[in-house]
Amino acid sequence: MIVGGPNARSDYHINETPEWFYQYKGSMLLKVVDDGKFRDIPIREGEMFLLPPNTPHNPCRFADTVGIVLEQHRPTKSLDRLRWYCQNCEQIVNEESFHCTDLGTQIKAAVEEFKSSEEKRRCKSCGELADTVPRVLEQP
């Protein structure tokens, strides 16, 4: 799929298949959780990146940028997940699972449900209310 910026989501997507990113115009920031550690991976114009399966990731796109993302067809019993982390203590705040048939509409529904529920946004570890949009990001 061809994707442009800007976007403003605070969730991390997890799917059981790899994803291939190519940045056609401008740069993006791929936020990932790798072995429990939060990392930012800049993908600049003309660069590509192969994201391993089951890696929580949040693709942050900036204004006037264009990228290409290739995702594999999901196996019949696979589950995609959306996960939100506490920005204070980095614990999981909420997670939703679904079999992916239409990524755009399914993500939108889960994100809207999270945004509208203070209970889903409240961190059970420290009590912080999770952000619904990312904090200020700098374009790589």
Short mmCIF file of N, CA and C in Angstrom, two decimals:
data_model
loop_
_atom_site.label_atom_id
_atom_site.label_comp_id
_atom_site.label_asym_id
_atom_site.label_seq_id
_atom_site.Cartn_x
_atom_site.Cartn_y
_atom_site.Cartn_z
N MET A 1 0.84 -1.17 0.00
CA MET A 1 0.00 0.00 0.00
C MET A 1 0.89 1.24 0.00
N ILE A 2 0.36 2.30 -0.56
CA ILE A 2 1.05 3.59 -0.58
C ILE A 2 0.47 4.41 0.55
N VAL A 3 1.34 4.95 1.40
CA VAL A 3 0.89 5.71 2.57
C VAL A 3 1.60 7.05 2.62
N GLY A 4 0.86 8.06 3.02
CA GLY A 4 1.42 9.40 3.13
C GLY A 4 1.23 9.95 4.52
N GLY A 5 1.93 11.02 4.78
CA GLY A 5 1.82 11.63 6.09
C GLY A 5 1.10 12.95 5.99
N PRO A 6 0.75 13.50 7.13
CA PRO A 6 1.14 13.04 8.46
C PRO A 6 0.11 12.05 9.04
N ASN A 7 0.53 11.36 10.09
CA ASN A 7 -0.38 10.54 10.89
C ASN A 7 -0.10 10.84 12.36
N ALA A 8 -1.02 10.43 13.21
CA ALA A 8 -0.86 10.73 14.64
C ALA A 8 -1.53 9.62 15.46
N ARG A 9 -0.87 8.50 15.57
CA ARG A 9 -1.40 7.38 16.35
C ARG A 9 -0.41 7.03 17.46
N SER A 10 -0.96 6.54 18.57
CA SER A 10 -0.09 6.17 19.70
C SER A 10 0.00 4.65 19.89
N ASP A 11 -0.72 3.89 19.07
CA ASP A 11 -0.72 2.43 19.21
C ASP A 11 0.48 1.81 18.49
N TYR A 12 0.80 0.60 18.90
CA TYR A 12 1.81 -0.22 18.23
C TYR A 12 1.10 -1.40 17.60
N HIS A 13 1.34 -1.61 16.32
CA HIS A 13 0.72 -2.70 15.57
C HIS A 13 1.64 -3.92 15.65
N ILE A 14 1.05 -5.09 15.81
CA ILE A 14 1.82 -6.35 15.83
C ILE A 14 1.13 -7.31 14.90
N ASN A 15 1.86 -7.82 13.92
CA ASN A 15 1.30 -8.85 13.07
C ASN A 15 2.28 -10.00 12.92
N GLU A 16 1.76 -11.15 12.56
CA GLU A 16 2.55 -12.39 12.55
C GLU A 16 3.39 -12.56 11.30
N THR A 17 3.32 -11.62 10.38
CA THR A 17 4.11 -11.68 9.15
C THR A 17 5.02 -10.46 9.08
N PRO A 18 6.11 -10.56 8.32
CA PRO A 18 7.00 -9.39 8.19
C PRO A 18 6.35 -8.28 7.38
N GLU A 19 6.89 -7.07 7.52
CA GLU A 19 6.45 -5.93 6.73
C GLU A 19 7.69 -5.28 6.10
N TRP A 20 7.54 -4.88 4.85
CA TRP A 20 8.63 -4.23 4.13
C TRP A 20 8.26 -2.76 3.92
N PHE A 21 9.16 -1.88 4.35
CA PHE A 21 8.95 -0.43 4.23
C PHE A 21 9.94 0.13 3.22
N TYR A 22 9.45 0.98 2.32
CA TYR A 22 10.30 1.74 1.40
C TYR A 22 9.83 3.19 1.47
N GLN A 23 10.77 4.10 1.73
CA GLN A 23 10.41 5.51 1.85
C GLN A 23 10.71 6.21 0.53
N TYR A 24 9.65 6.57 -0.18
CA TYR A 24 9.76 7.17 -1.51
C TYR A 24 10.08 8.66 -1.45
N LYS A 25 9.40 9.38 -0.54
CA LYS A 25 9.59 10.83 -0.44
C LYS A 25 9.67 11.23 1.03
N GLY A 26 10.69 11.98 1.39
CA GLY A 26 10.85 12.43 2.77
C GLY A 26 11.33 11.30 3.67
N SER A 27 11.18 11.47 4.95
CA SER A 27 11.62 10.44 5.89
C SER A 27 10.50 10.13 6.87
N MET A 28 10.60 8.99 7.51
CA MET A 28 9.64 8.57 8.52
C MET A 28 10.39 8.02 9.71
N LEU A 29 9.68 7.81 10.79
CA LEU A 29 10.27 7.23 11.98
C LEU A 29 9.45 6.00 12.34
N LEU A 30 10.10 4.85 12.40
CA LEU A 30 9.44 3.61 12.78
C LEU A 30 9.80 3.34 14.24
N LYS A 31 8.81 3.52 15.11
CA LYS A 31 9.02 3.26 16.54
C LYS A 31 8.74 1.78 16.76
N VAL A 32 9.67 1.06 17.41
CA VAL A 32 9.51 -0.37 17.64
C VAL A 32 9.81 -0.71 19.10
N VAL A 33 9.32 -1.88 19.50
CA VAL A 33 9.71 -2.45 20.78
C VAL A 33 10.47 -3.73 20.43
N ASP A 34 11.76 -3.73 20.74
CA ASP A 34 12.67 -4.80 20.35
C ASP A 34 13.25 -5.43 21.62
N ASP A 35 12.86 -6.67 21.91
CA ASP A 35 13.29 -7.35 23.14
C ASP A 35 12.99 -6.51 24.38
N GLY A 36 11.80 -5.89 24.40
CA GLY A 36 11.38 -5.11 25.56
C GLY A 36 11.93 -3.70 25.62
N LYS A 37 12.76 -3.32 24.66
CA LYS A 37 13.35 -1.98 24.64
C LYS A 37 12.72 -1.15 23.51
N PHE A 38 12.38 0.10 23.83
CA PHE A 38 11.81 1.01 22.84
C PHE A 38 12.96 1.59 22.00
N ARG A 39 12.78 1.54 20.67
CA ARG A 39 13.79 2.06 19.74
C ARG A 39 13.10 2.85 18.64
N ASP A 40 13.80 3.83 18.13
CA ASP A 40 13.35 4.60 16.97
C ASP A 40 14.24 4.25 15.79
N ILE A 41 13.62 3.87 14.69
CA ILE A 41 14.37 3.53 13.47
C ILE A 41 13.99 4.55 12.40
N PRO A 42 14.91 5.46 12.06
CA PRO A 42 14.61 6.40 10.98
C PRO A 42 14.72 5.67 9.63
N ILE A 43 13.77 5.93 8.76
CA ILE A 43 13.82 5.41 7.38
C ILE A 43 13.77 6.65 6.49
N ARG A 44 14.88 6.93 5.84
CA ARG A 44 15.00 8.15 5.04
C ARG A 44 14.64 7.89 3.59
N GLU A 45 14.43 8.97 2.85
CA GLU A 45 14.07 8.88 1.45
C GLU A 45 15.04 7.94 0.71
N GLY A 46 14.47 6.98 -0.01
CA GLY A 46 15.26 6.02 -0.79
C GLY A 46 15.69 4.80 0.00
N GLU A 47 15.42 4.77 1.30
CA GLU A 47 15.82 3.63 2.13
C GLU A 47 14.67 2.65 2.29
N MET A 48 15.05 1.40 2.61
CA MET A 48 14.04 0.38 2.90
C MET A 48 14.40 -0.33 4.19
N PHE A 49 13.40 -1.00 4.75
CA PHE A 49 13.59 -1.70 6.01
C PHE A 49 12.63 -2.88 6.06
N LEU A 50 13.12 -4.04 6.48
CA LEU A 50 12.29 -5.22 6.65
C LEU A 50 12.06 -5.43 8.14
N LEU A 51 10.81 -5.30 8.55
CA LEU A 51 10.42 -5.47 9.94
C LEU A 51 10.10 -6.94 10.19
N PRO A 52 10.76 -7.57 11.16
CA PRO A 52 10.47 -8.98 11.45
C PRO A 52 9.04 -9.17 11.96
N PRO A 53 8.50 -10.37 11.79
CA PRO A 53 7.16 -10.63 12.32
C PRO A 53 7.12 -10.48 13.83
N ASN A 54 5.93 -10.21 14.36
CA ASN A 54 5.67 -10.11 15.80
C ASN A 54 6.46 -9.01 16.50
N THR A 55 6.81 -7.97 15.76
CA THR A 55 7.51 -6.82 16.33
C THR A 55 6.53 -5.66 16.52
N PRO A 56 6.28 -5.24 17.75
CA PRO A 56 5.41 -4.08 17.94
C PRO A 56 6.02 -2.86 17.25
N HIS A 57 5.21 -2.16 16.45
CA HIS A 57 5.73 -1.02 15.69
C HIS A 57 4.66 0.05 15.51
N ASN A 58 5.14 1.28 15.46
CA ASN A 58 4.30 2.44 15.26
C ASN A 58 4.97 3.29 14.18
N PRO A 59 4.45 3.24 12.94
CA PRO A 59 5.04 4.04 11.86
C PRO A 59 4.59 5.49 11.96
N CYS A 60 5.53 6.38 12.23
CA CYS A 60 5.23 7.81 12.36
C CYS A 60 5.60 8.50 11.06
N ARG A 61 4.60 9.07 10.43
CA ARG A 61 4.80 9.73 9.14
C ARG A 61 4.59 11.23 9.32
N PHE A 62 5.40 11.98 8.61
CA PHE A 62 5.39 13.43 8.71
C PHE A 62 4.72 14.03 7.48
N ALA A 63 4.41 15.32 7.53
CA ALA A 63 3.74 16.00 6.42
C ALA A 63 4.56 15.88 5.14
N ASP A 64 3.86 15.74 4.03
CA ASP A 64 4.47 15.71 2.69
C ASP A 64 5.46 14.57 2.50
N THR A 65 5.18 13.42 3.11
CA THR A 65 6.02 12.24 2.93
C THR A 65 5.18 11.14 2.30
N VAL A 66 5.86 10.26 1.56
CA VAL A 66 5.18 9.15 0.91
C VAL A 66 6.04 7.90 1.05
N GLY A 67 5.41 6.81 1.46
CA GLY A 67 6.12 5.54 1.58
C GLY A 67 5.30 4.41 1.01
N ILE A 68 5.95 3.28 0.82
CA ILE A 68 5.30 2.07 0.36
C ILE A 68 5.50 1.01 1.44
N VAL A 69 4.42 0.33 1.80
CA VAL A 69 4.49 -0.74 2.79
C VAL A 69 3.90 -1.99 2.16
N LEU A 70 4.67 -3.07 2.17
CA LEU A 70 4.17 -4.36 1.68
C LEU A 70 3.95 -5.28 2.87
N GLU A 71 2.73 -5.77 2.96
CA GLU A 71 2.38 -6.73 4.00
C GLU A 71 1.92 -8.01 3.32
N GLN A 72 2.26 -9.14 3.92
CA GLN A 72 1.82 -10.41 3.37
C GLN A 72 0.36 -10.66 3.67
N HIS A 73 -0.26 -11.47 2.84
CA HIS A 73 -1.62 -11.93 3.12
C HIS A 73 -1.59 -12.66 4.45
N ARG A 74 -2.57 -12.39 5.30
CA ARG A 74 -2.59 -13.01 6.62
C ARG A 74 -3.07 -14.46 6.53
N PRO A 75 -2.37 -15.38 7.18
CA PRO A 75 -2.86 -16.75 7.25
C PRO A 75 -4.23 -16.78 7.94
N THR A 76 -5.02 -17.79 7.65
CA THR A 76 -6.40 -17.89 8.11
C THR A 76 -6.57 -17.69 9.60
N LYS A 77 -5.72 -18.26 10.41
CA LYS A 77 -5.90 -18.19 11.86
C LYS A 77 -5.00 -17.15 12.54
N SER A 78 -4.39 -16.29 11.74
CA SER A 78 -3.48 -15.30 12.33
C SER A 78 -4.27 -14.18 13.01
N LEU A 79 -3.63 -13.56 13.99
CA LEU A 79 -4.22 -12.43 14.69
C LEU A 79 -3.29 -11.23 14.61
N ASP A 80 -3.84 -10.10 14.25
CA ASP A 80 -3.14 -8.83 14.37
C ASP A 80 -3.50 -8.27 15.73
N ARG A 81 -2.59 -7.48 16.28
CA ARG A 81 -2.86 -6.86 17.57
C ARG A 81 -2.50 -5.38 17.52
N LEU A 82 -3.24 -4.60 18.27
CA LEU A 82 -2.88 -3.21 18.52
C LEU A 82 -2.60 -3.11 20.00
N ARG A 83 -1.48 -2.50 20.33
CA ARG A 83 -1.06 -2.42 21.73
C ARG A 83 -0.69 -0.98 22.05
N TRP A 84 -1.11 -0.56 23.23
CA TRP A 84 -0.76 0.76 23.73
C TRP A 84 0.10 0.60 24.97
N TYR A 85 1.14 1.41 25.06
CA TYR A 85 2.06 1.39 26.19
C TYR A 85 1.92 2.67 26.99
N CYS A 86 2.21 2.58 28.27
CA CYS A 86 2.23 3.75 29.13
C CYS A 86 3.47 4.57 28.81
N GLN A 87 3.29 5.86 28.58
CA GLN A 87 4.43 6.73 28.28
C GLN A 87 5.24 7.05 29.53
N ASN A 88 4.70 6.70 30.70
CA ASN A 88 5.39 6.97 31.96
C ASN A 88 6.26 5.77 32.38
N CYS A 89 5.66 4.57 32.43
CA CYS A 89 6.40 3.40 32.95
C CYS A 89 6.65 2.31 31.89
N GLU A 90 6.18 2.52 30.66
CA GLU A 90 6.40 1.64 29.51
C GLU A 90 5.73 0.26 29.62
N GLN A 91 4.79 0.12 30.56
CA GLN A 91 4.03 -1.14 30.67
C GLN A 91 2.89 -1.13 29.65
N ILE A 92 2.39 -2.32 29.30
CA ILE A 92 1.26 -2.42 28.38
C ILE A 92 0.02 -1.91 29.10
N VAL A 93 -0.68 -0.99 28.44
CA VAL A 93 -1.90 -0.41 28.99
C VAL A 93 -3.13 -1.15 28.46
N ASN A 94 -3.12 -1.46 27.17
CA ASN A 94 -4.27 -2.11 26.54
C ASN A 94 -3.81 -2.83 25.28
N GLU A 95 -4.54 -3.90 24.93
CA GLU A 95 -4.25 -4.62 23.70
C GLU A 95 -5.55 -5.15 23.12
N GLU A 96 -5.72 -4.99 21.82
CA GLU A 96 -6.87 -5.49 21.09
C GLU A 96 -6.36 -6.44 20.01
N SER A 97 -7.09 -7.56 19.78
CA SER A 97 -6.71 -8.55 18.77
C SER A 97 -7.84 -8.72 17.77
N PHE A 98 -7.46 -9.01 16.52
CA PHE A 98 -8.45 -9.24 15.46
C PHE A 98 -7.79 -9.97 14.31
N HIS A 99 -8.59 -10.74 13.57
CA HIS A 99 -8.09 -11.32 12.32
C HIS A 99 -8.22 -10.24 11.27
N CYS A 100 -7.13 -9.91 10.63
CA CYS A 100 -7.09 -8.78 9.71
C CYS A 100 -7.72 -9.14 8.36
N THR A 101 -8.80 -8.43 8.04
CA THR A 101 -9.41 -8.54 6.72
C THR A 101 -9.39 -7.20 6.00
N ASP A 102 -9.45 -6.10 6.76
CA ASP A 102 -9.40 -4.75 6.22
C ASP A 102 -8.69 -3.87 7.25
N LEU A 103 -7.38 -3.80 7.12
CA LEU A 103 -6.54 -3.15 8.14
C LEU A 103 -7.00 -1.73 8.46
N GLY A 104 -7.31 -0.94 7.44
CA GLY A 104 -7.68 0.45 7.66
C GLY A 104 -8.90 0.62 8.55
N THR A 105 -9.97 -0.10 8.26
CA THR A 105 -11.19 0.05 9.06
C THR A 105 -11.06 -0.60 10.43
N GLN A 106 -10.36 -1.73 10.51
CA GLN A 106 -10.22 -2.41 11.79
C GLN A 106 -9.34 -1.62 12.75
N ILE A 107 -8.27 -1.04 12.26
CA ILE A 107 -7.42 -0.21 13.12
C ILE A 107 -8.21 1.01 13.59
N LYS A 108 -8.90 1.66 12.67
CA LYS A 108 -9.65 2.87 13.03
C LYS A 108 -10.65 2.59 14.15
N ALA A 109 -11.39 1.49 14.05
CA ALA A 109 -12.39 1.15 15.07
C ALA A 109 -11.72 0.92 16.42
N ALA A 110 -10.61 0.18 16.45
CA ALA A 110 -9.92 -0.10 17.72
C ALA A 110 -9.34 1.18 18.32
N VAL A 111 -8.77 2.04 17.48
CA VAL A 111 -8.19 3.30 17.97
C VAL A 111 -9.28 4.20 18.55
N GLU A 112 -10.41 4.31 17.86
CA GLU A 112 -11.50 5.15 18.36
C GLU A 112 -12.04 4.62 19.69
N GLU A 113 -12.15 3.30 19.82
CA GLU A 113 -12.62 2.71 21.07
C GLU A 113 -11.66 3.02 22.21
N PHE A 114 -10.35 2.91 21.94
CA PHE A 114 -9.33 3.21 22.95
C PHE A 114 -9.42 4.68 23.37
N LYS A 115 -9.50 5.57 22.38
CA LYS A 115 -9.55 7.01 22.67
C LYS A 115 -10.74 7.37 23.56
N SER A 116 -11.86 6.68 23.37
CA SER A 116 -13.08 7.05 24.07
C SER A 116 -13.22 6.40 25.45
N SER A 117 -12.27 5.55 25.83
CA SER A 117 -12.39 4.82 27.09
C SER A 117 -11.26 5.17 28.06
N GLU A 118 -11.59 5.93 29.10
CA GLU A 118 -10.58 6.25 30.11
C GLU A 118 -10.11 4.97 30.81
N GLU A 119 -11.00 4.01 30.98
CA GLU A 119 -10.63 2.74 31.61
C GLU A 119 -9.56 2.00 30.80
N LYS A 120 -9.71 1.96 29.47
CA LYS A 120 -8.71 1.29 28.63
C LYS A 120 -7.40 2.06 28.59
N ARG A 121 -7.46 3.37 28.79
CA ARG A 121 -6.27 4.22 28.72
C ARG A 121 -5.51 4.31 30.04
N ARG A 122 -6.10 3.88 31.13
CA ARG A 122 -5.48 4.03 32.45
C ARG A 122 -4.48 2.90 32.68
N CYS A 123 -3.22 3.24 32.97
CA CYS A 123 -2.18 2.25 33.24
C CYS A 123 -2.45 1.60 34.59
N LYS A 124 -2.49 0.28 34.59
CA LYS A 124 -2.74 -0.46 35.83
C LYS A 124 -1.51 -0.50 36.73
N SER A 125 -0.34 -0.19 36.18
CA SER A 125 0.88 -0.21 36.98
C SER A 125 1.12 1.10 37.72
N CYS A 126 0.95 2.25 37.02
CA CYS A 126 1.30 3.52 37.65
C CYS A 126 0.15 4.52 37.70
N GLY A 127 -0.97 4.21 37.05
CA GLY A 127 -2.13 5.09 37.09
C GLY A 127 -2.16 6.19 36.05
N GLU A 128 -1.10 6.33 35.26
CA GLU A 128 -1.04 7.36 34.21
C GLU A 128 -2.12 7.10 33.16
N LEU A 129 -2.66 8.17 32.59
CA LEU A 129 -3.62 8.06 31.49
C LEU A 129 -2.83 8.09 30.19
N ALA A 130 -2.92 7.01 29.42
CA ALA A 130 -2.11 6.88 28.19
C ALA A 130 -2.51 7.92 27.15
N ASP A 131 -1.52 8.39 26.43
CA ASP A 131 -1.73 9.35 25.34
C ASP A 131 -2.54 8.71 24.22
N THR A 132 -3.34 9.53 23.54
CA THR A 132 -4.06 9.06 22.36
C THR A 132 -3.39 9.52 21.07
N VAL A 133 -2.47 10.45 21.18
CA VAL A 133 -1.65 10.88 20.04
C VAL A 133 -0.21 10.90 20.53
N PRO A 134 0.74 10.71 19.60
CA PRO A 134 2.13 10.68 20.04
C PRO A 134 2.58 12.05 20.56
N ARG A 135 3.53 12.01 21.45
CA ARG A 135 4.15 13.26 21.92
C ARG A 135 5.00 13.82 20.79
N VAL A 136 5.50 14.99 20.93
CA VAL A 136 6.23 15.67 19.86
C VAL A 136 7.34 14.77 19.30
N LEU A 137 7.32 14.64 17.97
CA LEU A 137 8.32 13.83 17.28
C LEU A 137 9.14 14.73 16.38
N GLU A 138 10.43 14.43 16.28
CA GLU A 138 11.28 15.16 15.35
C GLU A 138 11.51 14.30 14.13
N GLN A 139 11.38 14.94 12.96
CA GLN A 139 11.59 14.23 11.70
C GLN A 139 13.07 13.93 11.53
N PRO A 140 13.40 12.66 11.22
CA PRO A 140 14.82 12.32 11.04
C PRO A 140 15.41 12.97 9.79
#
